[in-house]
Amino acid sequence: MNPNVIKLHNLRFRWPGQAEDILHIPDMQIHQGEHLFIQGSSGSGKTTLLNIISGINCPNAGTVQVLDTALANLSTIQRDQFRVDHLGVIFQQFNLLPYLSLLENVQLPCWFSHKRKAQAGDEAALRLLDELQIPKHLVNKPVNALSVGQQQRVAVARALIGRPEIIIADEPTSALDTNNRNRFLELLFSEANQQGSTLVFVSHDPHIAQKFSRVIELSDINHAGETII
Ligand SMILES: Nc1ncnc2c1ncn2[C@@H]1O[C@H](COP(=O)(O)OP(=O)(O)O)[C@@H](O)[C@H]1O
Ligand SMILES: [Mg+2]
């Protein structure tokens, strides 16, 4: 088993019509089980980098290897399937579906991934919600009545269900006060550890860096940064 679950090599990315790369990362490796924090200012390319790792955006040059699979060798449909099979994603705005119940929101990845469904088993969504201290009477209610803290926990449960190897988190704490932020991170770390998942977390907020096992400043590894204002 390769201890590097994510490997980028000579990666370059620019948006269509742009003259300059916004990302040029010669080398980056993310190891199995680590809690990696990638810090970068707003607009520095954090979301773009996560989207490249998840196969949503394709690089203009270089290779992206995730769990020993070179993403460039997959078709768009295969990449979509690979993503739902192996990556749990927590978005900045959580992206919960308002017309679905809490339980259905958590189960969503299992609807698209046999692998995650098989790994989750029948009771996983309920167990995760219970572990995350969501009251039982809420699980069949629509998500739009939830507090922000509850929405976060549902988003964490959805990312974790079916034990994906990699959890990707895009600034999920930016709207939180310090107490809620700390509680959210503890929850995320303990759940990721229980499952042996690798965590890749991006944020502009330097205050949370100390809680992670490894910290990268995006501008240190991104050589395109110098040419961008
Ligand atoms: N769909 C897009 N088309 C063109 N430019 C984009 C698009 N999305 C983001 N950008 C630009 O790419 C740069 C990096 O954006 P992003 O990855 O969202 O940064 P961050 O997540 O660090 O705030 C920014 O300059 C942004 O304006
Ligand atoms: Mg972003």
PDB file of C-alpha atoms and ligand atoms in Angstrom:
ATOM      1  CA  MET A   1       0.000   0.000   0.000  1.00  0.00           C
ATOM      2  CA  ASN A   2       1.330   3.408  -0.966  1.00  0.00           C
ATOM      3  CA  PRO A   3       1.613   5.664   2.103  1.00  0.00           C
ATOM      4  CA  ASN A   4       1.013   8.685  -0.149  1.00  0.00           C
ATOM      5  CA  VAL A   5      -2.698   8.818  -0.809  1.00  0.00           C
ATOM      6  CA  ILE A   6      -2.437  11.970  -2.940  1.00  0.00           C
ATOM      7  CA  LYS A   7       0.479  12.887  -5.205  1.00  0.00           C
ATOM      8  CA  LEU A   8       0.743  15.974  -7.395  1.00  0.00           C
ATOM      9  CA  HIS A   9       3.617  16.324  -9.834  1.00  0.00           C
ATOM     10  CA  ASN A  10       4.444  19.298 -12.060  1.00  0.00           C
ATOM     11  CA  LEU A  11       0.859  20.452 -11.728  1.00  0.00           C
ATOM     12  CA  ARG A  12      -0.239  23.521 -13.656  1.00  0.00           C
ATOM     13  CA  PHE A  13      -3.707  25.025 -13.799  1.00  0.00           C
ATOM     14  CA  ARG A  14      -5.117  28.134 -15.414  1.00  0.00           C
ATOM     15  CA  TRP A  15      -8.671  29.182 -16.157  1.00  0.00           C
ATOM     16  CA  PRO A  16      -9.748  29.224 -19.809  1.00  0.00           C
ATOM     17  CA  GLY A  17      -8.823  32.506 -21.472  1.00  0.00           C
ATOM     18  CA  GLN A  18      -6.267  33.453 -18.808  1.00  0.00           C
ATOM     19  CA  ALA A  19      -2.665  34.206 -19.667  1.00  0.00           C
ATOM     20  CA  GLU A  20      -1.185  32.987 -16.370  1.00  0.00           C
ATOM     21  CA  ASP A  21      -1.308  29.817 -14.334  1.00  0.00           C
ATOM     22  CA  ILE A  22      -3.000  30.263 -10.973  1.00  0.00           C
ATOM     23  CA  LEU A  23      -1.431  27.025  -9.711  1.00  0.00           C
ATOM     24  CA  HIS A  24       2.007  25.618 -10.446  1.00  0.00           C
ATOM     25  CA  ILE A  25       2.872  22.992  -7.880  1.00  0.00           C
ATOM     26  CA  PRO A  26       6.040  21.027  -8.714  1.00  0.00           C
ATOM     27  CA  ASP A  27       5.494  18.385  -6.036  1.00  0.00           C
ATOM     28  CA  MET A  28       3.100  17.676  -3.226  1.00  0.00           C
ATOM     29  CA  GLN A  29       2.391  14.471  -1.344  1.00  0.00           C
ATOM     30  CA  ILE A  30      -0.296  13.806   1.222  1.00  0.00           C
ATOM     31  CA  HIS A  31       0.251  10.808   3.456  1.00  0.00           C
ATOM     32  CA  GLN A  32      -2.276   8.289   4.627  1.00  0.00           C
ATOM     33  CA  GLY A  33      -4.030   9.216   7.860  1.00  0.00           C
ATOM     34  CA  GLU A  34      -2.582  12.697   8.196  1.00  0.00           C
ATOM     35  CA  HIS A  35      -4.600  15.782   9.084  1.00  0.00           C
ATOM     36  CA  LEU A  36      -3.301  18.308   6.599  1.00  0.00           C
ATOM     37  CA  PHE A  37      -4.113  21.988   6.792  1.00  0.00           C
ATOM     38  CA  ILE A  38      -3.495  24.062   3.668  1.00  0.00           C
ATOM     39  CA  GLN A  39      -3.588  27.745   4.444  1.00  0.00           C
ATOM     40  CA  GLY A  40      -3.925  30.453   1.846  1.00  0.00           C
ATOM     41  CA  SER A  41      -5.453  33.897   1.498  1.00  0.00           C
ATOM     42  CA  SER A  42      -8.780  34.409  -0.214  1.00  0.00           C
ATOM     43  CA  GLY A  43      -8.451  33.913  -3.967  1.00  0.00           C
ATOM     44  CA  SER A  44      -5.130  32.077  -3.682  1.00  0.00           C
ATOM     45  CA  GLY A  45      -6.490  28.905  -5.310  1.00  0.00           C
ATOM     46  CA  LYS A  46      -7.461  26.675  -2.378  1.00  0.00           C
ATOM     47  CA  THR A  47     -10.860  25.647  -3.741  1.00  0.00           C
ATOM     48  CA  THR A  48      -9.346  25.169  -7.202  1.00  0.00           C
ATOM     49  CA  LEU A  49      -6.687  22.873  -5.720  1.00  0.00           C
ATOM     50  CA  LEU A  50      -9.328  20.808  -3.882  1.00  0.00           C
ATOM     51  CA  ASN A  51     -11.360  20.600  -7.084  1.00  0.00           C
ATOM     52  CA  ILE A  52      -8.288  19.296  -8.925  1.00  0.00           C
ATOM     53  CA  ILE A  53      -7.660  16.671  -6.234  1.00  0.00           C
ATOM     54  CA  SER A  54     -11.317  15.635  -6.456  1.00  0.00           C
ATOM     55  CA  GLY A  55     -11.217  15.491 -10.255  1.00  0.00           C
ATOM     56  CA  ILE A  56     -13.747  18.291 -10.768  1.00  0.00           C
ATOM     57  CA  ASN A  57     -11.194  20.532 -12.492  1.00  0.00           C
ATOM     58  CA  CYS A  58      -8.515  19.026 -14.731  1.00  0.00           C
ATOM     59  CA  PRO A  59      -4.982  20.412 -14.721  1.00  0.00           C
ATOM     60  CA  ASN A  60      -3.428  21.883 -17.884  1.00  0.00           C
ATOM     61  CA  ALA A  61      -0.242  19.939 -17.188  1.00  0.00           C
ATOM     62  CA  GLY A  62       1.182  17.497 -14.688  1.00  0.00           C
ATOM     63  CA  THR A  63      -0.222  14.494 -12.890  1.00  0.00           C
ATOM     64  CA  VAL A  64      -2.701  14.011 -10.081  1.00  0.00           C
ATOM     65  CA  GLN A  65      -2.615  10.634  -8.419  1.00  0.00           C
ATOM     66  CA  VAL A  66      -5.206   9.738  -5.816  1.00  0.00           C
ATOM     67  CA  LEU A  67      -5.015   6.342  -4.081  1.00  0.00           C
ATOM     68  CA  ASP A  68      -2.740   5.004  -6.805  1.00  0.00           C
ATOM     69  CA  THR A  69      -5.118   6.088  -9.563  1.00  0.00           C
ATOM     70  CA  ALA A  70      -3.971   8.698 -12.088  1.00  0.00           C
ATOM     71  CA  LEU A  71      -7.082  10.853 -12.520  1.00  0.00           C
ATOM     72  CA  ALA A  72      -6.138  11.671 -16.131  1.00  0.00           C
ATOM     73  CA  ASN A  73      -6.657   7.996 -17.007  1.00  0.00           C
ATOM     74  CA  LEU A  74     -10.329   8.170 -16.000  1.00  0.00           C
ATOM     75  CA  SER A  75     -13.228   9.427 -18.099  1.00  0.00           C
ATOM     76  CA  THR A  76     -15.456  12.160 -16.670  1.00  0.00           C
ATOM     77  CA  ILE A  77     -18.009   9.565 -15.573  1.00  0.00           C
ATOM     78  CA  GLN A  78     -15.309   7.389 -14.016  1.00  0.00           C
ATOM     79  CA  ARG A  79     -13.897  10.426 -12.171  1.00  0.00           C
ATOM     80  CA  ASP A  80     -17.348  11.260 -10.788  1.00  0.00           C
ATOM     81  CA  GLN A  81     -17.705   7.680  -9.573  1.00  0.00           C
ATOM     82  CA  PHE A  82     -14.171   7.645  -8.170  1.00  0.00           C
ATOM     83  CA  ARG A  83     -14.948  10.826  -6.232  1.00  0.00           C
ATOM     84  CA  VAL A  84     -18.098   9.525  -4.583  1.00  0.00           C
ATOM     85  CA  ASP A  85     -16.475   6.132  -3.892  1.00  0.00           C
ATOM     86  CA  HIS A  86     -13.316   7.455  -2.236  1.00  0.00           C
ATOM     87  CA  LEU A  87     -13.758  11.086  -1.164  1.00  0.00           C
ATOM     88  CA  GLY A  88     -16.035  12.611   1.443  1.00  0.00           C
ATOM     89  CA  VAL A  89     -16.449  16.337   0.825  1.00  0.00           C
ATOM     90  CA  ILE A  90     -17.501  19.070   3.255  1.00  0.00           C
ATOM     91  CA  PHE A  91     -18.272  22.315   1.450  1.00  0.00           C
ATOM     92  CA  GLN A  92     -18.032  25.817   2.854  1.00  0.00           C
ATOM     93  CA  GLN A  93     -21.819  26.236   2.660  1.00  0.00           C
ATOM     94  CA  PHE A  94     -22.414  22.557   3.516  1.00  0.00           C
ATOM     95  CA  ASN A  95     -24.581  22.074   0.380  1.00  0.00           C
ATOM     96  CA  LEU A  96     -27.279  20.108   2.200  1.00  0.00           C
ATOM     97  CA  LEU A  97     -30.344  19.415   0.077  1.00  0.00           C
ATOM     98  CA  PRO A  98     -33.272  21.282   1.656  1.00  0.00           C
ATOM     99  CA  TYR A  99     -35.987  18.951   0.320  1.00  0.00           C
ATOM    100  CA  LEU A 100     -34.364  15.889   1.877  1.00  0.00           C
ATOM    101  CA  SER A 101     -34.450  14.841   5.520  1.00  0.00           C
ATOM    102  CA  LEU A 102     -31.356  14.782   7.727  1.00  0.00           C
ATOM    103  CA  LEU A 103     -31.119  11.036   7.319  1.00  0.00           C
ATOM    104  CA  GLU A 104     -31.446  11.220   3.516  1.00  0.00           C
ATOM    105  CA  ASN A 105     -28.815  13.954   3.310  1.00  0.00           C
ATOM    106  CA  VAL A 106     -26.389  11.742   5.219  1.00  0.00           C
ATOM    107  CA  GLN A 107     -27.245   8.698   3.080  1.00  0.00           C
ATOM    108  CA  LEU A 108     -26.825  10.594  -0.199  1.00  0.00           C
ATOM    109  CA  PRO A 109     -23.293   9.311  -1.062  1.00  0.00           C
ATOM    110  CA  CYS A 110     -24.568   5.730  -0.625  1.00  0.00           C
ATOM    111  CA  TRP A 111     -27.197   6.322  -3.300  1.00  0.00           C
ATOM    112  CA  PHE A 112     -24.393   6.980  -5.800  1.00  0.00           C
ATOM    113  CA  SER A 113     -21.762   4.567  -4.502  1.00  0.00           C
ATOM    114  CA  HIS A 114     -22.252   0.832  -4.009  1.00  0.00           C
ATOM    115  CA  LYS A 115     -18.871   0.798  -2.317  1.00  0.00           C
ATOM    116  CA  ARG A 116     -19.868   3.369   0.306  1.00  0.00           C
ATOM    117  CA  LYS A 117     -23.276   1.752   0.748  1.00  0.00           C
ATOM    118  CA  ALA A 118     -21.681  -1.658   1.340  1.00  0.00           C
ATOM    119  CA  GLN A 119     -19.118  -0.200   3.744  1.00  0.00           C
ATOM    120  CA  ALA A 120     -21.760   1.770   5.605  1.00  0.00           C
ATOM    121  CA  GLY A 121     -24.239  -1.029   6.267  1.00  0.00           C
ATOM    122  CA  ASP A 122     -27.832  -0.351   7.251  1.00  0.00           C
ATOM    123  CA  GLU A 123     -27.553   1.689  10.414  1.00  0.00           C
ATOM    124  CA  ALA A 124     -24.513   3.858   9.628  1.00  0.00           C
ATOM    125  CA  ALA A 125     -26.406   7.110   9.021  1.00  0.00           C
ATOM    126  CA  LEU A 126     -28.333   6.799  12.274  1.00  0.00           C
ATOM    127  CA  ARG A 127     -25.218   5.818  14.197  1.00  0.00           C
ATOM    128  CA  LEU A 128     -23.221   8.748  12.798  1.00  0.00           C
ATOM    129  CA  LEU A 129     -26.009  11.211  13.592  1.00  0.00           C
ATOM    130  CA  ASP A 130     -26.249   9.764  17.079  1.00  0.00           C
ATOM    131  CA  GLU A 131     -22.470  10.041  17.598  1.00  0.00           C
ATOM    132  CA  LEU A 132     -22.654  13.620  16.390  1.00  0.00           C
ATOM    133  CA  GLN A 133     -25.385  14.266  18.972  1.00  0.00           C
ATOM    134  CA  ILE A 134     -28.230  15.002  16.604  1.00  0.00           C
ATOM    135  CA  PRO A 135     -31.502  14.353  18.502  1.00  0.00           C
ATOM    136  CA  LYS A 136     -33.367  11.292  17.180  1.00  0.00           C
ATOM    137  CA  HIS A 137     -36.621  13.179  16.671  1.00  0.00           C
ATOM    138  CA  LEU A 138     -34.924  15.354  14.032  1.00  0.00           C
ATOM    139  CA  VAL A 139     -33.581  12.662  11.706  1.00  0.00           C
ATOM    140  CA  ASN A 140     -36.657  12.465   9.499  1.00  0.00           C
ATOM    141  CA  LYS A 141     -37.224  16.225   9.433  1.00  0.00           C
ATOM    142  CA  PRO A 142     -36.098  18.378   6.519  1.00  0.00           C
ATOM    143  CA  VAL A 143     -32.699  20.018   7.027  1.00  0.00           C
ATOM    144  CA  ASN A 144     -33.880  23.582   6.535  1.00  0.00           C
ATOM    145  CA  ALA A 145     -34.986  23.896  10.170  1.00  0.00           C
ATOM    146  CA  LEU A 146     -31.511  23.131  11.547  1.00  0.00           C
ATOM    147  CA  SER A 147     -29.134  25.481  13.328  1.00  0.00           C
ATOM    148  CA  VAL A 148     -25.782  26.132  11.634  1.00  0.00           C
ATOM    149  CA  GLY A 149     -24.060  23.850  14.169  1.00  0.00           C
ATOM    150  CA  GLN A 150     -26.475  21.032  13.383  1.00  0.00           C
ATOM    151  CA  GLN A 151     -26.060  21.559   9.630  1.00  0.00           C
ATOM    152  CA  GLN A 152     -22.296  21.201  10.060  1.00  0.00           C
ATOM    153  CA  ARG A 153     -22.679  17.940  11.886  1.00  0.00           C
ATOM    154  CA  VAL A 154     -24.981  16.599   9.173  1.00  0.00           C
ATOM    155  CA  ALA A 155     -22.386  17.675   6.586  1.00  0.00           C
ATOM    156  CA  VAL A 156     -19.660  15.827   8.549  1.00  0.00           C
ATOM    157  CA  ALA A 157     -21.817  12.696   8.778  1.00  0.00           C
ATOM    158  CA  ARG A 158     -22.467  12.832   5.019  1.00  0.00           C
ATOM    159  CA  ALA A 159     -18.734  13.153   4.279  1.00  0.00           C
ATOM    160  CA  LEU A 160     -17.869  10.254   6.591  1.00  0.00           C
ATOM    161  CA  ILE A 161     -20.572   7.741   5.735  1.00  0.00           C
ATOM    162  CA  GLY A 162     -19.242   4.576   4.115  1.00  0.00           C
ATOM    163  CA  ARG A 163     -15.683   5.323   5.308  1.00  0.00           C
ATOM    164  CA  PRO A 164     -14.183   7.120   2.296  1.00  0.00           C
ATOM    165  CA  GLU A 165     -10.358   7.051   2.397  1.00  0.00           C
ATOM    166  CA  ILE A 166     -10.081  10.829   2.038  1.00  0.00           C
ATOM    167  CA  ILE A 167     -12.060  13.672   3.615  1.00  0.00           C
ATOM    168  CA  ILE A 168     -11.863  17.025   1.834  1.00  0.00           C
ATOM    169  CA  ALA A 169     -13.004  20.125   3.749  1.00  0.00           C
ATOM    170  CA  ASP A 170     -13.268  23.561   2.123  1.00  0.00           C
ATOM    171  CA  GLU A 171     -13.332  26.261   4.827  1.00  0.00           C
ATOM    172  CA  PRO A 172     -16.190  24.679   6.782  1.00  0.00           C
ATOM    173  CA  THR A 173     -15.415  26.711   9.912  1.00  0.00           C
ATOM    174  CA  SER A 174     -15.294  30.199   8.443  1.00  0.00           C
ATOM    175  CA  ALA A 175     -18.741  31.208   9.699  1.00  0.00           C
ATOM    176  CA  LEU A 176     -18.188  29.936  13.259  1.00  0.00           C
ATOM    177  CA  ASP A 177     -17.169  31.531  16.536  1.00  0.00           C
ATOM    178  CA  THR A 178     -14.094  30.147  18.326  1.00  0.00           C
ATOM    179  CA  ASN A 179     -15.955  27.682  20.566  1.00  0.00           C
ATOM    180  CA  ASN A 180     -17.994  26.175  17.769  1.00  0.00           C
ATOM    181  CA  ARG A 181     -14.948  26.107  15.531  1.00  0.00           C
ATOM    182  CA  ASN A 182     -12.936  24.120  18.086  1.00  0.00           C
ATOM    183  CA  ARG A 183     -15.794  21.727  18.759  1.00  0.00           C
ATOM    184  CA  PHE A 184     -16.306  21.174  15.042  1.00  0.00           C
ATOM    185  CA  LEU A 185     -12.594  20.389  14.491  1.00  0.00           C
ATOM    186  CA  GLU A 186     -12.444  17.963  17.427  1.00  0.00           C
ATOM    187  CA  LEU A 187     -15.456  16.166  16.036  1.00  0.00           C
ATOM    188  CA  LEU A 188     -14.001  16.009  12.554  1.00  0.00           C
ATOM    189  CA  PHE A 189     -10.603  14.772  13.796  1.00  0.00           C
ATOM    190  CA  SER A 190     -12.023  12.075  16.045  1.00  0.00           C
ATOM    191  CA  GLU A 191     -14.396  10.769  13.362  1.00  0.00           C
ATOM    192  CA  ALA A 192     -11.644  10.817  10.708  1.00  0.00           C
ATOM    193  CA  ASN A 193      -9.283   8.977  13.095  1.00  0.00           C
ATOM    194  CA  GLN A 194     -11.887   6.350  13.938  1.00  0.00           C
ATOM    195  CA  GLN A 195     -12.261   5.615  10.245  1.00  0.00           C
ATOM    196  CA  GLY A 196      -8.556   5.943   9.384  1.00  0.00           C
ATOM    197  CA  SER A 197      -9.415   8.635   6.831  1.00  0.00           C
ATOM    198  CA  THR A 198      -6.905  11.160   5.528  1.00  0.00           C
ATOM    199  CA  LEU A 199      -8.085  14.741   6.062  1.00  0.00           C
ATOM    200  CA  VAL A 200      -7.296  17.621   3.703  1.00  0.00           C
ATOM    201  CA  PHE A 201      -8.619  20.883   5.084  1.00  0.00           C
ATOM    202  CA  VAL A 202      -8.202  24.311   3.478  1.00  0.00           C
ATOM    203  CA  SER A 203      -8.830  27.678   5.074  1.00  0.00           C
ATOM    204  CA  HIS A 204      -7.654  31.285   5.088  1.00  0.00           C
ATOM    205  CA  ASP A 205      -7.829  31.220   8.910  1.00  0.00           C
ATOM    206  CA  PRO A 206      -4.350  30.764  10.448  1.00  0.00           C
ATOM    207  CA  HIS A 207      -5.748  30.333  13.984  1.00  0.00           C
ATOM    208  CA  ILE A 208      -6.740  26.718  13.449  1.00  0.00           C
ATOM    209  CA  ALA A 209      -3.395  25.600  11.988  1.00  0.00           C
ATOM    210  CA  GLN A 210      -1.941  24.469  15.331  1.00  0.00           C
ATOM    211  CA  LYS A 211      -4.584  21.759  15.639  1.00  0.00           C
ATOM    212  CA  PHE A 212      -3.377  19.890  12.552  1.00  0.00           C
ATOM    213  CA  SER A 213      -0.615  17.308  12.254  1.00  0.00           C
ATOM    214  CA  ARG A 214       0.807  19.064   9.176  1.00  0.00           C
ATOM    215  CA  VAL A 215       0.462  22.605   7.855  1.00  0.00           C
ATOM    216  CA  ILE A 216       1.269  23.860   4.375  1.00  0.00           C
ATOM    217  CA  GLU A 217       1.193  27.489   3.256  1.00  0.00           C
ATOM    218  CA  LEU A 218      -0.181  27.348  -0.280  1.00  0.00           C
ATOM    219  CA  SER A 219       2.118  30.169  -1.441  1.00  0.00           C
ATOM    220  CA  ASP A 220       5.154  28.097  -0.329  1.00  0.00           C
ATOM    221  CA  ILE A 221       4.327  25.247  -2.676  1.00  0.00           C
ATOM    222  CA  ASN A 222       2.602  27.237  -5.425  1.00  0.00           C
ATOM    223  CA  HIS A 223       5.185  28.740  -7.743  1.00  0.00           C
ATOM    224  CA  ALA A 224       2.532  30.512  -9.808  1.00  0.00           C
ATOM    225  CA  GLY A 225       1.757  32.712  -6.802  1.00  0.00           C
ATOM    226  CA  GLU A 226       4.498  35.213  -7.548  1.00  0.00           C
ATOM    227  CA  THR A 227       2.921  36.254 -10.822  1.00  0.00           C
ATOM    228  CA  ILE A 228      -0.547  36.854  -9.370  1.00  0.00           C
ATOM    229  CA  ILE A 229      -1.538  40.088  -7.656  1.00  0.00           C
TER     230      ILE A 229
HETATM  231  N1  LIG B   1     -14.842  29.349 -12.546  1.00  0.00           N
HETATM  232  C1  LIG B   1     -13.841  30.249 -12.538  1.00  0.00           C
HETATM  233  N2  LIG B   1     -13.498  30.866 -13.697  1.00  0.00           N
HETATM  234  C2  LIG B   1     -12.472  31.770 -13.731  1.00  0.00           C
HETATM  235  N3  LIG B   1     -11.752  32.118 -12.636  1.00  0.00           N
HETATM  236  C3  LIG B   1     -12.060  31.533 -11.465  1.00  0.00           C
HETATM  237  C4  LIG B   1     -13.131  30.580 -11.356  1.00  0.00           C
HETATM  238  N4  LIG B   1     -13.204  30.166 -10.057  1.00  0.00           N
HETATM  239  C5  LIG B   1     -12.232  30.836  -9.402  1.00  0.00           C
HETATM  240  N5  LIG B   1     -11.560  31.655 -10.239  1.00  0.00           N
HETATM  241  C6  LIG B   1     -10.383  32.497  -9.874  1.00  0.00           C
HETATM  242  O1  LIG B   1      -9.315  31.631  -9.495  1.00  0.00           O
HETATM  243  C7  LIG B   1      -8.605  32.165  -8.390  1.00  0.00           C
HETATM  244  C8  LIG B   1      -8.605  31.164  -7.238  1.00  0.00           C
HETATM  245  O2  LIG B   1      -9.923  30.969  -6.778  1.00  0.00           O
HETATM  246  P1  LIG B   1     -10.274  29.940  -5.621  1.00  0.00           P
HETATM  247  O3  LIG B   1      -9.632  28.641  -5.905  1.00  0.00           O
HETATM  248  O4  LIG B   1     -11.739  29.967  -5.443  1.00  0.00           O
HETATM  249  O5  LIG B   1      -9.524  30.627  -4.361  1.00  0.00           O
HETATM  250  P2  LIG B   1      -9.757  30.388  -2.791  1.00  0.00           P
HETATM  251  O6  LIG B   1     -10.561  29.166  -2.622  1.00  0.00           O
HETATM  252  O7  LIG B   1      -8.353  30.288  -2.236  1.00  0.00           O
HETATM  253  O8  LIG B   1     -10.437  31.622  -2.274  1.00  0.00           O
HETATM  254  C9  LIG B   1      -9.272  33.478  -8.055  1.00  0.00           C
HETATM  255  O9  LIG B   1      -8.547  34.502  -8.676  1.00  0.00           O
HETATM  256  C10 LIG B   1     -10.640  33.345  -8.653  1.00  0.00           C
HETATM  257  O10 LIG B   1     -11.155  34.586  -9.020  1.00  0.00           O
HETATM  258 MG    MG B   2     -12.405  28.832  -1.701  1.00  0.00          MG
END
